[in-house]
Short mmCIF file of C-alpha atoms and ligand atoms in Angstrom, two decimals:
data_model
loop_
_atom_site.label_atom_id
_atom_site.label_comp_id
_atom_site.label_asym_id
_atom_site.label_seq_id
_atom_site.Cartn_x
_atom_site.Cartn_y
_atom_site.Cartn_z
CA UNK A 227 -43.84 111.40 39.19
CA UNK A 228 -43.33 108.39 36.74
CA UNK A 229 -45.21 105.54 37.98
CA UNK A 230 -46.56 102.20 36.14
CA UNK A 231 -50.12 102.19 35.43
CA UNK A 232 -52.87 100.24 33.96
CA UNK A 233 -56.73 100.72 33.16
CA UNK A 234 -57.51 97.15 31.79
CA UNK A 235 -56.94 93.70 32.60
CA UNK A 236 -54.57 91.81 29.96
CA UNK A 237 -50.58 91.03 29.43
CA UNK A 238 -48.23 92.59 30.71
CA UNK A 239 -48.63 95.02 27.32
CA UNK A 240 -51.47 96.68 29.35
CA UNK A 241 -49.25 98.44 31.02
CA UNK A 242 -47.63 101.91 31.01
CA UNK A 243 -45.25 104.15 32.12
CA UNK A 244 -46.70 107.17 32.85
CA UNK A 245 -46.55 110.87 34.88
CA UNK A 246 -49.06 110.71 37.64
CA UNK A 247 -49.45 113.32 40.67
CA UNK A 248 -47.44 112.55 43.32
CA UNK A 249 -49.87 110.81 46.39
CA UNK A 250 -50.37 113.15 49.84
CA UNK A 251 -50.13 111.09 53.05
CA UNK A 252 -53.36 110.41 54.96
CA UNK A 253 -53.75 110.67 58.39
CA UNK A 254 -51.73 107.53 59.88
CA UNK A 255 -49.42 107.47 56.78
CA UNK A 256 -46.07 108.31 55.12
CA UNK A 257 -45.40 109.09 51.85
CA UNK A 258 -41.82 107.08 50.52
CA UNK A 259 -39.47 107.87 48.29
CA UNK A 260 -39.26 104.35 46.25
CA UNK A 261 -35.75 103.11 46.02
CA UNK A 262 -36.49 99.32 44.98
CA UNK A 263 -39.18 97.24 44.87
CA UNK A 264 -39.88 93.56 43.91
CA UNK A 265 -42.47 91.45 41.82
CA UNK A 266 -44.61 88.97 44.02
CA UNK A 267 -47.68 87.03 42.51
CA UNK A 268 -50.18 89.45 43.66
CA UNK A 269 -48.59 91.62 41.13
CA UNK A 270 -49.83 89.51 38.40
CA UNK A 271 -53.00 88.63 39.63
CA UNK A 272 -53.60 92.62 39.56
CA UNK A 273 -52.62 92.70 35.94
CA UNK A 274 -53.94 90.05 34.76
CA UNK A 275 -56.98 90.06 37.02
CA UNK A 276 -56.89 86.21 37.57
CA UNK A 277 -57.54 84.38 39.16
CA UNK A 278 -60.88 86.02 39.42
CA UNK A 279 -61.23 86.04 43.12
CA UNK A 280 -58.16 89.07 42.65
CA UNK A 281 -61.18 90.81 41.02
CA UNK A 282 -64.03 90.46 43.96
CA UNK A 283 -61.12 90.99 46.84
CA UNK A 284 -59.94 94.33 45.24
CA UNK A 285 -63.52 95.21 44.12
CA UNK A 286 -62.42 95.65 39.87
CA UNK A 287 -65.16 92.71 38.39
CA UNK A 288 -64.92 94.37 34.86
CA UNK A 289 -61.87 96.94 35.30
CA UNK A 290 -59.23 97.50 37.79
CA UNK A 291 -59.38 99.63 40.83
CA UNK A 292 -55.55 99.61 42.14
CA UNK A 293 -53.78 102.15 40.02
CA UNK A 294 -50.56 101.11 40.19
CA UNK A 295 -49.59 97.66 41.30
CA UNK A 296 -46.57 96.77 43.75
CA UNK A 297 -46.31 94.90 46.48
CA UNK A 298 -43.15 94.97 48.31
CA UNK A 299 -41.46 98.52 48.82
CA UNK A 300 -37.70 99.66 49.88
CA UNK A 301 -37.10 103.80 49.90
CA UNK A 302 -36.95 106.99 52.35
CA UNK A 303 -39.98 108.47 54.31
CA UNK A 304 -40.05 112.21 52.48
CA UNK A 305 -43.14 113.01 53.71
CA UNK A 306 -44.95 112.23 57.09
CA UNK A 307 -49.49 112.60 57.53
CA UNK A 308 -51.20 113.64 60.72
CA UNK A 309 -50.22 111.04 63.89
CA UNK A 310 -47.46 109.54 62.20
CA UNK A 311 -46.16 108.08 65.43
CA UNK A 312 -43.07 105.28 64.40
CA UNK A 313 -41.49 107.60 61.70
CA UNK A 314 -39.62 110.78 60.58
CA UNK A 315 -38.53 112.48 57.39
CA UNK A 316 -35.70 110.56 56.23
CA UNK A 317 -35.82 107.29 57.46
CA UNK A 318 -35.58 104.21 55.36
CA UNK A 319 -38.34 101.49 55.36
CA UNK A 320 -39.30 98.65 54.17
CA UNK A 321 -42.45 96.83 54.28
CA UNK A 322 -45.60 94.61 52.33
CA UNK A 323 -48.23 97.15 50.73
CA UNK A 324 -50.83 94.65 50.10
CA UNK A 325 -53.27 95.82 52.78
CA UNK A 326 -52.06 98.94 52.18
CA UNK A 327 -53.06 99.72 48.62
CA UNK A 328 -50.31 98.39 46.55
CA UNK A 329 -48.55 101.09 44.46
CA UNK A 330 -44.59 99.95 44.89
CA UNK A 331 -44.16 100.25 41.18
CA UNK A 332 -43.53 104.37 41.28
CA UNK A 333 -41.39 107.09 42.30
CA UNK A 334 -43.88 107.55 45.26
CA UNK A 335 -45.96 105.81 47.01
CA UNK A 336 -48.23 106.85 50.13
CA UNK A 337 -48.45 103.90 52.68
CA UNK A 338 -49.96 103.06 56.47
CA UNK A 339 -47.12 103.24 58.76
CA UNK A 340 -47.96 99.68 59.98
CA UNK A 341 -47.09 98.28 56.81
CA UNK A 342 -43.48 99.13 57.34
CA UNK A 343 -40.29 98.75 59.68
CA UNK A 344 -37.12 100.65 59.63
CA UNK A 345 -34.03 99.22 57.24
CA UNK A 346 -31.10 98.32 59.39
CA UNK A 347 -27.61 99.66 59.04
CA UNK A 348 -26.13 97.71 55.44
CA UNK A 349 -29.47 96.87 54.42
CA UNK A 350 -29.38 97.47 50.77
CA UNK A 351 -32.52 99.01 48.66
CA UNK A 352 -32.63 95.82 46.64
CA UNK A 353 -32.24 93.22 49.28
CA UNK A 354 -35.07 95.18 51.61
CA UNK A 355 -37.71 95.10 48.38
CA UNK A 356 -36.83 91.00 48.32
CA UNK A 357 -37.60 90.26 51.92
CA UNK A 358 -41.24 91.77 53.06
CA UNK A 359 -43.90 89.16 50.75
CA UNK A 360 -42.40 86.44 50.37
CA UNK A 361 -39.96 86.54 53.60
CA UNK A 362 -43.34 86.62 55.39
CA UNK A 363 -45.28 83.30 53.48
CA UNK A 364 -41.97 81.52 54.32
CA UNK A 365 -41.61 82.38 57.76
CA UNK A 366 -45.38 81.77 59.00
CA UNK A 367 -45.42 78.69 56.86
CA UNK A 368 -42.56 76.98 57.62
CA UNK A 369 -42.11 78.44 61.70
CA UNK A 370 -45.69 79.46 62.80
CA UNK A 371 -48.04 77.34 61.07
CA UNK A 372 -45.58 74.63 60.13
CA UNK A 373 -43.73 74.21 63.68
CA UNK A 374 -40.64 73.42 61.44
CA UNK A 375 -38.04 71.80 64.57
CA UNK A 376 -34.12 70.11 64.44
CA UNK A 377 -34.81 66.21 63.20
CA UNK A 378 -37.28 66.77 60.67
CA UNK A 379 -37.42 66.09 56.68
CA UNK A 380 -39.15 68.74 55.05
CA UNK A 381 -39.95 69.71 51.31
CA UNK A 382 -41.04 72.82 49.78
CA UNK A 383 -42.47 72.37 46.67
CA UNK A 384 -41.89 75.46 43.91
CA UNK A 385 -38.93 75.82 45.62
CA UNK A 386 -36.72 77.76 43.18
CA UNK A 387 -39.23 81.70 43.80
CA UNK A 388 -39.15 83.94 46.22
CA UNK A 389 -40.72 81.83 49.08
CA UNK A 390 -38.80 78.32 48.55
CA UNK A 391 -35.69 80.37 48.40
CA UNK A 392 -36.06 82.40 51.51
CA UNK A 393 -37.51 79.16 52.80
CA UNK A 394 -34.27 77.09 52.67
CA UNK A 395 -32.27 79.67 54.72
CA UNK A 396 -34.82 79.79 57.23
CA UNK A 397 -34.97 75.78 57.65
CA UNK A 398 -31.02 75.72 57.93
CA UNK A 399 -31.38 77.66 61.25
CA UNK A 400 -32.54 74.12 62.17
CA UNK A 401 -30.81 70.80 61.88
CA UNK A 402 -33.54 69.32 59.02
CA UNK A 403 -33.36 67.17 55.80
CA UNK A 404 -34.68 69.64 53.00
CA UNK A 405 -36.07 68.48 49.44
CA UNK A 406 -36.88 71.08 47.19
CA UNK A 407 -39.42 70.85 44.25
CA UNK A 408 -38.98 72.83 40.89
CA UNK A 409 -38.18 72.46 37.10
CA UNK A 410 -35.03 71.32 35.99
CA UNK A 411 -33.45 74.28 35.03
CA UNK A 412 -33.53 75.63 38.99
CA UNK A 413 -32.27 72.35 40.21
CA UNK A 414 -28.33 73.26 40.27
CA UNK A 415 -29.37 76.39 42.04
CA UNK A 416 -31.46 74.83 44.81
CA UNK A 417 -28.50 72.50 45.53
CA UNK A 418 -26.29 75.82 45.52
CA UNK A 419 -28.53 77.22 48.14
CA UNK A 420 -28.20 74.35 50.40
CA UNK A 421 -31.40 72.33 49.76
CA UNK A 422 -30.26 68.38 50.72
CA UNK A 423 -32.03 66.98 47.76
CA UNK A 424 -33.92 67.98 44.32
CA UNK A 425 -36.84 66.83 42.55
CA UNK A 426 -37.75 67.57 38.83
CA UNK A 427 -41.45 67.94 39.52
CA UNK A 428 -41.73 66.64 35.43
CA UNK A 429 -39.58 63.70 36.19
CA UNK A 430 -41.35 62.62 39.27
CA UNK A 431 -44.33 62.96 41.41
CA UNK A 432 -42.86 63.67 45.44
CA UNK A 433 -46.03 62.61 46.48
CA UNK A 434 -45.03 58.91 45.34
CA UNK A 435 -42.85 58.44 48.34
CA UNK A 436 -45.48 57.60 51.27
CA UNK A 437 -44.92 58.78 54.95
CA UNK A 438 -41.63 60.31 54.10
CA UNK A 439 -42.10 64.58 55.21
CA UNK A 440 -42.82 65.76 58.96
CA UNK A 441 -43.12 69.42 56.97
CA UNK A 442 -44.34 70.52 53.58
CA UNK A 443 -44.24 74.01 51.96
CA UNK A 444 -46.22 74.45 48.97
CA UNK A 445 -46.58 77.38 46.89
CA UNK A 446 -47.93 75.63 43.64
CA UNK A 447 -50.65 73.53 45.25
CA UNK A 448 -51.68 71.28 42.36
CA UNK A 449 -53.02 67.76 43.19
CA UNK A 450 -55.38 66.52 45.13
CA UNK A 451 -55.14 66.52 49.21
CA UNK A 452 -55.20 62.99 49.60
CA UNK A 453 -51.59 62.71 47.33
CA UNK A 454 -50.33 65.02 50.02
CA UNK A 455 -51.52 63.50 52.90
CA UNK A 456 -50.02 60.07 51.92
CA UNK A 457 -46.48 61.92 51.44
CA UNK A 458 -46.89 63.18 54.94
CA UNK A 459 -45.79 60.81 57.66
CA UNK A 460 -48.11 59.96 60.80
CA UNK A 461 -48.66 63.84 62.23
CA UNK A 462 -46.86 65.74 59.51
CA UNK A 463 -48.12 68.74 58.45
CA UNK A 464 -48.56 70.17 55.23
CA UNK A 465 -49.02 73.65 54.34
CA UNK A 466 -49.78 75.31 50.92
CA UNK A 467 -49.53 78.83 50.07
CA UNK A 468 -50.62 79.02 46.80
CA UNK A 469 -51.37 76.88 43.85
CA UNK A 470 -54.91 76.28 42.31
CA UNK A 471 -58.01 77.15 43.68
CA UNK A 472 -59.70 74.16 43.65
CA UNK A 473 -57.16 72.34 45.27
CA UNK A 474 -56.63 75.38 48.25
CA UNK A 475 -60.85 74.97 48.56
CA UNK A 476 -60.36 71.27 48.76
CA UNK A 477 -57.73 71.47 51.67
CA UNK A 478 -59.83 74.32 53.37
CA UNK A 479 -62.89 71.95 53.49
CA UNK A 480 -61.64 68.21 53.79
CA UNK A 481 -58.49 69.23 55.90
CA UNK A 482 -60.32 69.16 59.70
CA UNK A 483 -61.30 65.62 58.42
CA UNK A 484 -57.87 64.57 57.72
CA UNK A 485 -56.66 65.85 60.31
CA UNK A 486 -59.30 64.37 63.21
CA UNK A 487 -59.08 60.57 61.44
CA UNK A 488 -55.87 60.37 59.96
CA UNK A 489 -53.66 62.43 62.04
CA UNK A 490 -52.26 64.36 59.40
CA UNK A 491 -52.92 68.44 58.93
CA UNK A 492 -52.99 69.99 55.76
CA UNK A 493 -54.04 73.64 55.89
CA UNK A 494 -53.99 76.86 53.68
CA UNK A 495 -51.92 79.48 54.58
CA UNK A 496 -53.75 83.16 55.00
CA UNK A 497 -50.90 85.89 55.20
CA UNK A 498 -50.47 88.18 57.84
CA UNK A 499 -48.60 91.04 56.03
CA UNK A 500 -45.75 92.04 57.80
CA UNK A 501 -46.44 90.86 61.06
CA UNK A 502 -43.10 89.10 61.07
CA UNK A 503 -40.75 91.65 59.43
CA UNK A 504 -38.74 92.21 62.42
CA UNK A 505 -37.71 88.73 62.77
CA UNK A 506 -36.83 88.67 58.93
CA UNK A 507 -35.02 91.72 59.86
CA UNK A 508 -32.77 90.21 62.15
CA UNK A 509 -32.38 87.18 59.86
CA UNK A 510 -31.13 89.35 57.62
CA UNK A 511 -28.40 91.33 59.82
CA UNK A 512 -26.99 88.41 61.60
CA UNK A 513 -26.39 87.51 58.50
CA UNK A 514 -28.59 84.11 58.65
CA UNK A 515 -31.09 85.34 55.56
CA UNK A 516 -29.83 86.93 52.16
CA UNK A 517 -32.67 87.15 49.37
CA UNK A 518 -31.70 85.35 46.35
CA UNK A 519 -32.04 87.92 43.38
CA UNK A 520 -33.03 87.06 40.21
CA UNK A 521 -32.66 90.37 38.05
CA UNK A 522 -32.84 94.04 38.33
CA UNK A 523 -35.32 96.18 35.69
CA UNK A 524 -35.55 99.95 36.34
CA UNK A 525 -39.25 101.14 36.79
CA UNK A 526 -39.85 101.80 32.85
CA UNK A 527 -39.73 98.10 32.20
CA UNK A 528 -41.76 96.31 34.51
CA UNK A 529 -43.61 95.30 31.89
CA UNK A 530 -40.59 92.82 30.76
CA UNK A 531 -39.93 91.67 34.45
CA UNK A 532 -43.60 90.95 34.35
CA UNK A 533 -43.25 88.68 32.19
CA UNK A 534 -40.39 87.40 33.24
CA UNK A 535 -42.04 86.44 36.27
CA UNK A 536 -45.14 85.32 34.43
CA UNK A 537 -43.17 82.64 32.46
CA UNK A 538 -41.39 81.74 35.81
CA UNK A 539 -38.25 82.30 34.34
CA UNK A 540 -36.76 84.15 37.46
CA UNK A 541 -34.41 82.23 40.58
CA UNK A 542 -35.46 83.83 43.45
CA UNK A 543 -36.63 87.72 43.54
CA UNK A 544 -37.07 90.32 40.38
CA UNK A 545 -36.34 93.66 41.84
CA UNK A 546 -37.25 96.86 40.35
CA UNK A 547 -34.84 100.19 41.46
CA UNK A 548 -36.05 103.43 40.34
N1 NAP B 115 -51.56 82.43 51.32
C1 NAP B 115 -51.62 83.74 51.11
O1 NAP B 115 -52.24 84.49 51.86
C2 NAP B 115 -50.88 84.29 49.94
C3 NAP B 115 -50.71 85.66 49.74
C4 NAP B 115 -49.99 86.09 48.66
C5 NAP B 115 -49.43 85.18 47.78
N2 NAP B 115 -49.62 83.86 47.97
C6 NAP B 115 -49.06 82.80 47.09
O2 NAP B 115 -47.74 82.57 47.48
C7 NAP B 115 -47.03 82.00 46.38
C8 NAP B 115 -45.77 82.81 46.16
O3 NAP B 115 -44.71 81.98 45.86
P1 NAP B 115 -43.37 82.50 45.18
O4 NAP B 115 -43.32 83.99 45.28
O5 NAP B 115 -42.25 81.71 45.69
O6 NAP B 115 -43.69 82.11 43.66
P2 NAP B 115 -42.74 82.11 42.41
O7 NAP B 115 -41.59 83.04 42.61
O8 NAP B 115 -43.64 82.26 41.23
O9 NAP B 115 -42.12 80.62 42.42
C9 NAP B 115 -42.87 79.48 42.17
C10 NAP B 115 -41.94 78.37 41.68
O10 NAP B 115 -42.72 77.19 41.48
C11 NAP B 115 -42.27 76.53 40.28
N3 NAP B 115 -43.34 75.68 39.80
C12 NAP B 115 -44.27 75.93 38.83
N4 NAP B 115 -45.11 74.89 38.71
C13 NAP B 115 -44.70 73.95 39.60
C14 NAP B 115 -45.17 72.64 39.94
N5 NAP B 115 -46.22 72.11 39.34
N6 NAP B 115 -44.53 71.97 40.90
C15 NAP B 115 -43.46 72.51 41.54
N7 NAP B 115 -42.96 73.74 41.26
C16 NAP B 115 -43.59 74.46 40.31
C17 NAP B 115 -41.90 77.70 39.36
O11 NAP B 115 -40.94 77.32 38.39
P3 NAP B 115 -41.26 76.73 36.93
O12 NAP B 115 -42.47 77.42 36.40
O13 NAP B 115 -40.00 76.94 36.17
O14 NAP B 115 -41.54 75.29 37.13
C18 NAP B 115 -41.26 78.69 40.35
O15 NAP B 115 -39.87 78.47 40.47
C19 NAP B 115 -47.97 82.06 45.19
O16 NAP B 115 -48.58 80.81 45.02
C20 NAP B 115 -49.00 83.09 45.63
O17 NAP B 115 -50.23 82.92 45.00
C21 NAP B 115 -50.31 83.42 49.05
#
């Protein structure tokens, strides 16, 4: 099978299209057909091997150790392994392969059958590869961790990727006030997708406006906690996904303290892959959640939707269809 590979850390030139064997299903998994998948952070972190922490959690200090990277997947079970319980030859899934060994970006790829959930009727390829990632960080941010309810102002800051984009839909199952945080050039797009008000993060700092948010989603965590808490008003909540790790180690360890005097919780996000995808799923056929999608690349250049994604060019989700 073609597949995307890579041996050292670097660019996105590091990478290459290549004929690998096709993967046998383990015990407990299925082996999919890949229809689509889509480019998430982790994606670059595995490339790039940075931050380094990528590096200790995957166990490649000095070279890489997942073959082929790819996070979200979208295709057709063609092969099932011993106790395969949820799923038969034929069926079309969908699901988040980051505890599951990664490999979206080839023909094949082998996977646990928790990582994935059957497609619904309509459900295209594409749409299914946008949803699992960054469907999930949105979802437990914003409704599990974040207790997003009707009345509320919220903002999501880095609002224009996957997460901030899926985000919005999600909040506008509520009555809410929604600000969302990006660069310029993504600004006539949020408003498009129904965010109440933009910021150019360039032009101005949100965190300038004190006591304003009951709820903020952050995937590009970049100042210090204390900014964010004085954006928050009395008991708002502030959650980060992502950003830089000083800041996320900064929240971990002075958040409790914020929290017990000032009344104000700021906390890091840890995923739980997947463990919402049937809510998403239902999102999606009620019609209440459509991924936004940025481009489509077939598999032999995900090294140029790489970089796409590395220079943040993309709105919403880069898919790749085989
Ligand atoms: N918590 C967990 O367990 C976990 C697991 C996996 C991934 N993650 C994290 O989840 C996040 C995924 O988010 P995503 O897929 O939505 O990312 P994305 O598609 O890369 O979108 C991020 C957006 O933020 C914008 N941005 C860049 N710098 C900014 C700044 N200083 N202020 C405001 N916006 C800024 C980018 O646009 P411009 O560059 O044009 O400004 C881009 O539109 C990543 O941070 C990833 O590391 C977390």
């Amino acid at each position: 099978m073609k597949a995307i590979t890579y041996t050292q850390y670097g660019s996105p030139d590091v990478l290459e299209f290549q004929e690998v064997p096709v993967p046998q299903p383990k015990a407990g998994e299925v082996l999919i057909k890949v229809a689509a998948a889509s480019m998430n952070d982790w994606d670059l972190g595995l490339v790039t091997g940075k931050p380094y922490i990528i590096r200790v959690v995957t166990g490649g200090l000095r070279k890489p150790q997942v073959p082929i990277p790819g996070v979200d997947v979208a295709g057709v079970v063609e092969a099932v392994g011993e106790n395969v319980k949820r799923f038969e030859v034929g069926d079309a899934v969908f699901g988040d392969l980051s505890e599951s060994g990664f490999g979206a970006f080839a023909e094949y790829v082998c996977a646990d059958e928790k990582a994935l959930i059957n497609m619904p009727e309509g459900m295209s390829f594409e749409d299914a590869a946008a949803l699992p990632h960054a469907g999930m960080l949105a979802w437990q941010g914003l409704m599990e961790k974040g207790g997003l309810k009707s009345g509320q102002k919220i903002l999501i800051n880095g609002a224009g990727g996957g997460v901030g984009t899926q985000g919005i839909q999600m909040a506008r199952l509520y009555d809410v006030h929604v600000t969302g945080v990006d660069s310029a050039g993504k600004l006539d797009m949020l408003r498009e997708m129904g965010f109440d008000e933009v910021i150019d993060y360039r032009q101005k700092d949100f965190t300038t406006d004190l006591n304003t948010y009951d709820l903020i989603l952050d995937v590009k965590s970049n100042r210090s906690i204390a900014h964010y808490a004085r954006a928050l008003k009395p008991n708002g909540r502030y959650i980060t996904v992502g950003g830089a790790m000083s800041r996320i180690l900064q929240i971990t360890l002075l958040g409790p303290w914020f929290a017990q005097f000032l009344k104000k919780r700021l906390e890091v996000l840890s995923l739980q892959p997947n463990k919402n995808l049937a809510e998403i799923r239902e999102l999606y056929e009620t019609g209440k959640l459509k991924p936004l999608i940025d481009r489509v690349y077939p598999l032999s250049e995900v090294p140029m939707a790489l970089q796409r994604f590395a220079g943040a060019e993309h709105h919403g989700k880069i898919i790749i269809k085989m």
